[in-house]
XYZ file of C-alpha atoms in Angstrom:
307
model
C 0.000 0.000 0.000
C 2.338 2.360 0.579
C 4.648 1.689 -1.932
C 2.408 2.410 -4.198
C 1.420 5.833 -2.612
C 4.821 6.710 -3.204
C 4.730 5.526 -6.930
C 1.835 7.669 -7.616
C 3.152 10.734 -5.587
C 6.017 10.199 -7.920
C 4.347 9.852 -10.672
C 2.246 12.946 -9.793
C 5.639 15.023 -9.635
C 7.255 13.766 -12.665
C 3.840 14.664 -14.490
C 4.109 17.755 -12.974
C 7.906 19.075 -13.855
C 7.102 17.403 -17.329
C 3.764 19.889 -17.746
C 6.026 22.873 -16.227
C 9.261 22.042 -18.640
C 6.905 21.839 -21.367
C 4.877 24.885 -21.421
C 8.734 26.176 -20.186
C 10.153 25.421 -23.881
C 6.636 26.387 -25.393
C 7.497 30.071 -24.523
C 10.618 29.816 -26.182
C 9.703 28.380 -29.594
C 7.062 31.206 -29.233
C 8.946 33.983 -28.742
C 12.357 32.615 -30.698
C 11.244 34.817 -33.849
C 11.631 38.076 -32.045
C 14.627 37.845 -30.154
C 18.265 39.500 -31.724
C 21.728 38.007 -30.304
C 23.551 40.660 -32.223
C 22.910 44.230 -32.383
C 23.696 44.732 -36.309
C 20.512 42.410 -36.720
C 18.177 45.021 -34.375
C 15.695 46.342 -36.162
C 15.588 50.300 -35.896
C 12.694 51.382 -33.167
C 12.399 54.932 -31.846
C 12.189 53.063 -27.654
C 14.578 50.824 -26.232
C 13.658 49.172 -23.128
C 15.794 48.117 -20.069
C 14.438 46.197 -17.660
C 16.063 46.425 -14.243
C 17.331 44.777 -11.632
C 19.747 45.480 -9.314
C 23.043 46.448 -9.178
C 24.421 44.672 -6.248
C 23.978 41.614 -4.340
C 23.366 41.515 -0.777
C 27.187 40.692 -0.360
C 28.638 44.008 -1.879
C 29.545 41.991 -5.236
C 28.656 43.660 -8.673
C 25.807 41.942 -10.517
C 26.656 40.700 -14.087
C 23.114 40.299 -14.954
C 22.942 44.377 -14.662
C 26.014 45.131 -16.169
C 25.338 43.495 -19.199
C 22.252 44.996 -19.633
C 23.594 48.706 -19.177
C 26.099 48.225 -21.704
C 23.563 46.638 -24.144
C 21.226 49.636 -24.035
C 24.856 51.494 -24.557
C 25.013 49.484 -27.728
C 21.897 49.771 -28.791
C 22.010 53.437 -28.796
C 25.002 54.378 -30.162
C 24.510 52.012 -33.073
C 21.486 54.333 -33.803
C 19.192 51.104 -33.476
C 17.015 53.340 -30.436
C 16.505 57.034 -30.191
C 15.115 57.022 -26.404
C 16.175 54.405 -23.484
C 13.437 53.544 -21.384
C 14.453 52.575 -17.890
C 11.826 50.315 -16.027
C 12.518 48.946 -12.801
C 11.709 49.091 -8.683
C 11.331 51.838 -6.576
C 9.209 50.795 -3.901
C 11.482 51.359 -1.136
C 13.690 54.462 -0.397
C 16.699 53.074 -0.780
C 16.544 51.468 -3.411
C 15.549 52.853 -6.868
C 16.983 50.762 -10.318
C 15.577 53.203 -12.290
C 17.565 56.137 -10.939
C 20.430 53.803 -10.741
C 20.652 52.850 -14.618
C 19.947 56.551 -15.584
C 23.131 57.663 -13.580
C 25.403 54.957 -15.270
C 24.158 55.557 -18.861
C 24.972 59.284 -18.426
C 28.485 58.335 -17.385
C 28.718 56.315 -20.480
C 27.813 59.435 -22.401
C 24.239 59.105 -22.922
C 22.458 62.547 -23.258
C 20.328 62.735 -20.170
C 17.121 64.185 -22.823
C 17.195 60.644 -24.177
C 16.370 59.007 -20.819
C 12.814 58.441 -19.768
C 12.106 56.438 -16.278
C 9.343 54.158 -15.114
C 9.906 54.126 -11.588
C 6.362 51.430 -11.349
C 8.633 48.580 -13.568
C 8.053 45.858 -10.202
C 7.504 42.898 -12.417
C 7.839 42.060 -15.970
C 4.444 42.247 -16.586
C 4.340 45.999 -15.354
C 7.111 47.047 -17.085
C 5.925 45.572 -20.846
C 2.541 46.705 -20.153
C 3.376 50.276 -18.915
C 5.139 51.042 -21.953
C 2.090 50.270 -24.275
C -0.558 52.133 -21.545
C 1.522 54.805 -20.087
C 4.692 55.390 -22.649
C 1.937 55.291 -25.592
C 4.624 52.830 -27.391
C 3.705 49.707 -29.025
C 6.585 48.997 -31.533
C 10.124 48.817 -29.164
C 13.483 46.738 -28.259
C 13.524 44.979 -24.730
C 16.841 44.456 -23.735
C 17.669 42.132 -21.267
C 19.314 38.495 -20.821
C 17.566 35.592 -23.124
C 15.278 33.492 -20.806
C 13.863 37.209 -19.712
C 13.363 38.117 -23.408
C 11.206 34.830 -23.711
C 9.373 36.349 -20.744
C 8.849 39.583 -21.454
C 7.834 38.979 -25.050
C 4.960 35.890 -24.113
C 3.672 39.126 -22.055
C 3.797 41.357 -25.007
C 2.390 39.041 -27.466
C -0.435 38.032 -25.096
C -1.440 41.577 -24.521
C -0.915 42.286 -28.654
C 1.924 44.798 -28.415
C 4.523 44.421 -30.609
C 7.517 44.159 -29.477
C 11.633 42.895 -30.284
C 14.362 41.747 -27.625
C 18.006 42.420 -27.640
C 19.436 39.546 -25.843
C 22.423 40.591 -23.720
C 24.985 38.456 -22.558
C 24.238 36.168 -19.508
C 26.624 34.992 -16.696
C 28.269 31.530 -17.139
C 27.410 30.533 -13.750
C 22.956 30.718 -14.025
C 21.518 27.370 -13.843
C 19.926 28.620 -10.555
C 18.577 31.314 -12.316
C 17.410 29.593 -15.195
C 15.763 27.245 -12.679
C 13.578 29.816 -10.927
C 12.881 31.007 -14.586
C 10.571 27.852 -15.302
C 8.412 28.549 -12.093
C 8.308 32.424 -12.747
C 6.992 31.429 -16.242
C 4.575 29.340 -14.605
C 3.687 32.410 -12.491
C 3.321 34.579 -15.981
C 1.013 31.975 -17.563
C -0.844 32.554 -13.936
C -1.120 36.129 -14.379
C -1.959 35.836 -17.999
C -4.655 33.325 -18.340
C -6.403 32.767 -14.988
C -5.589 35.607 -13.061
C -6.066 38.171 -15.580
C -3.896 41.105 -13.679
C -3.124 44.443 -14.967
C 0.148 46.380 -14.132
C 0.160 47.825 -10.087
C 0.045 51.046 -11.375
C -0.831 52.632 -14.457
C -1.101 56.696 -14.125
C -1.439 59.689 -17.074
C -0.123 59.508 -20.591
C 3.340 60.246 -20.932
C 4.245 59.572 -24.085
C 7.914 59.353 -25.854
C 9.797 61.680 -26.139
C 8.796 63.423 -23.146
C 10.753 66.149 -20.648
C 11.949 64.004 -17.067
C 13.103 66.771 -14.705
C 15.314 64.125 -12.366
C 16.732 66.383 -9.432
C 21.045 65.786 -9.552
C 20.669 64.187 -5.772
C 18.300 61.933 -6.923
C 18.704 58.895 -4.282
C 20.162 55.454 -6.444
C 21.406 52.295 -5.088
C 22.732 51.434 -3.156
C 21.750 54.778 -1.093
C 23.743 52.446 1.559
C 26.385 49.793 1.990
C 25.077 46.112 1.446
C 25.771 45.770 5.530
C 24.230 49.394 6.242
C 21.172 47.787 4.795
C 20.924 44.562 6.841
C 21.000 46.720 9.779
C 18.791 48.820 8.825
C 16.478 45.709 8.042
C 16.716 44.335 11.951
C 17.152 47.718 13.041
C 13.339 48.159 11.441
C 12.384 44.476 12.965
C 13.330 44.911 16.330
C 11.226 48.317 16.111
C 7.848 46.494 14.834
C 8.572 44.356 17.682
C 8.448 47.368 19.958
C 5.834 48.783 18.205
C 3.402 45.252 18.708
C 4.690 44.529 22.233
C 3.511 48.686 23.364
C 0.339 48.342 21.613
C -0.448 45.017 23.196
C 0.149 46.632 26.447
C -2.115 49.518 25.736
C -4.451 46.848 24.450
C -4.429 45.060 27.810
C -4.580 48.086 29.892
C -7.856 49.482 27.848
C -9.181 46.030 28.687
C -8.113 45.950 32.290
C -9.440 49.603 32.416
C -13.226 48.603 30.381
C -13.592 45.521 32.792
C -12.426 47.679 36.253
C -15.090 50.210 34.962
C -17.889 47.686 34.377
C -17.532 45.935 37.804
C -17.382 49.412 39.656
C -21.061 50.351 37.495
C -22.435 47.069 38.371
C -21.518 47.385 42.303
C -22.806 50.875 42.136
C -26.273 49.471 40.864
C -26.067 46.626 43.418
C -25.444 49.461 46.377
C -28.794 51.760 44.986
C -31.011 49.107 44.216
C -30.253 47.945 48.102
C -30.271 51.036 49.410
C -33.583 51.825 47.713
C -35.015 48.768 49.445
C -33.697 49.524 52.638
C -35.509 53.277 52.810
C -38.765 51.376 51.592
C -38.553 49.266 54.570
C -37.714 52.063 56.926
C -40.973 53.754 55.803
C -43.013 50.743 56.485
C -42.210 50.725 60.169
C -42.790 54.442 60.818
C -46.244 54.173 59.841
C -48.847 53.876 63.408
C -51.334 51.694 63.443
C -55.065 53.075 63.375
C -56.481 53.172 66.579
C -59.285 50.663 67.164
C -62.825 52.709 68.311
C -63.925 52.402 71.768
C -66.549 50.598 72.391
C -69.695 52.329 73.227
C -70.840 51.345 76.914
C -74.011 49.310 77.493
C -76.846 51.288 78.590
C -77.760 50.430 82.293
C -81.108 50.199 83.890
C -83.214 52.675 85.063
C -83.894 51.872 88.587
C -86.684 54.403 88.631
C -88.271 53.150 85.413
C -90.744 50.683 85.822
């Protein structure tokens, strides 16, 4: 018996990785007609658009996924393939903003800053591809990004009918991790797409491209702080909540305490009037005399004279 519940939990897993690898290498036949290894093959679009991520690991080291990127949207413009570099990415913390972060290293490179536009509201894939098309008013541009997040990003776009192309960038030797996760966030995308039916976080006014990004010169990028300066700021903010939840149970505990202390000193004040009502009744009972009885009226007695 239980061998075989074993065999068919196996079986039920095997199934299961074969559906996900499946629908995994479905997305990339799909998508294989619109992605460019090389940039001389790029089509010419007027938007190019980087999707972020960030530019350091926890650990301080330099992430190759992001470098690659940068200096494919580098390529990309300078070979006149993309007038305007859209940068799409997170900002949904203070200090940390990819968006901000891209635009400072593609000005060092010596992109004009009037060709940068930023999407700070790029948190997923799907945001970022769908945002251009709603919010950018562009339909026809480049993603650029690694190869398994081209296959991504351009299942989104076709699904939604925007048209789209991707620039694949180099990747890091090292990624079967990555490309690992990939198949489940696929399986998340199909999710999204099909049963789910979501729409971008945020959508906002019409901007449309080219358009004028006033981006103050101590804008905040990232990291705002050290890799470490961040990790304590992360348990510095913990073992605040904690603080937070342990004072407001207190006050919780003490309104309680108070609302109960309250109660019981109403109800013994009604217990003391109600008997103190009672005992005046009673008191008035007892003062009251009797009525006095009538005397009797005395028999008539008689008249010795009366015969």
């Amino acid at each position: 018996m239980i061998k075989r519940i074993i065999a068919g939990v196996t079986g039920i897993i095997i199934l299961m990785l074969a559906v996900a690898i499946g629908l995994d290498q479905w997305i990339s036949l799909r998508t294989q007609p619109y992605i460019y290894d090389e940039v001389q093959s790029l089509p010419h679009r007027q938007v190019g658009v980087v999707l972020g991520t960030s530019k350091y690991y926890r650990t301080g080291v330099i992430n190759q996924y992001y470098l690659y990127r940068i200096q494919g949207a580098i390529n990309a413009y300078n070979s006149g393939k993309v007038k305007y570099l859209l940068l799409s990415g997170d900002n949904a913390q203070q200090s940390y903003n990819e968006p901000s972060t891209m635009r400072r290293d593609l000005i060092a490179a010596g992109i004009p800053s009037s060709d940068i536009v930023l999407d700070y509201a790029g948190f997923r894939t799907l945001d970022s591809i769908v945002r251009t098309r709603k919010v950018f008013d562009t339909n026809d541009f480049i993603i650029i990004t690694q190869r398994f997040h081209c296959e991504r990003a351009l299942f989104i776009a076709l699904h939604m009918g925007i048209q789209a192309q991707c620039f694949a960038v180099p990747s890091p030797k090292n990624m079967l991790s990555v490309r690992s996760r990939e198949i489940f966030a696929r399986l998340g995308a199909l999710t999204d797409l099909y049963l789910l039916k979501r729409e971008p976080r945020f959508l906002g006014p019409l901007i449309p491209i080219p358009a004028i990004h006033n981006v103050p010169d101590d804008a905040q990028g990232y990291p705002a702080v050290t890799p470490e300066q961040v990790l304590a700021l992360q348990q510095q903010l913990e073992a605040e909540k904690k603080v937070a939840e342990a004072k407001a149970a207190a006050e919780k505990a003490a309104a309680d305490k108070a609302a109960a202390d309250k109660a019981a000193a109403d109800q013994a004040a009604r217990m003391k009037a109600e008997q103190e009502a009672n005992d005046a009744a009673q008191d008035e009972t007892q003062d009251v005399e009797p009525t006095a009885k009538p005397e009797s009226a005395k028999p008539v007695g008689r008249n010795p004279f009366r015969q």
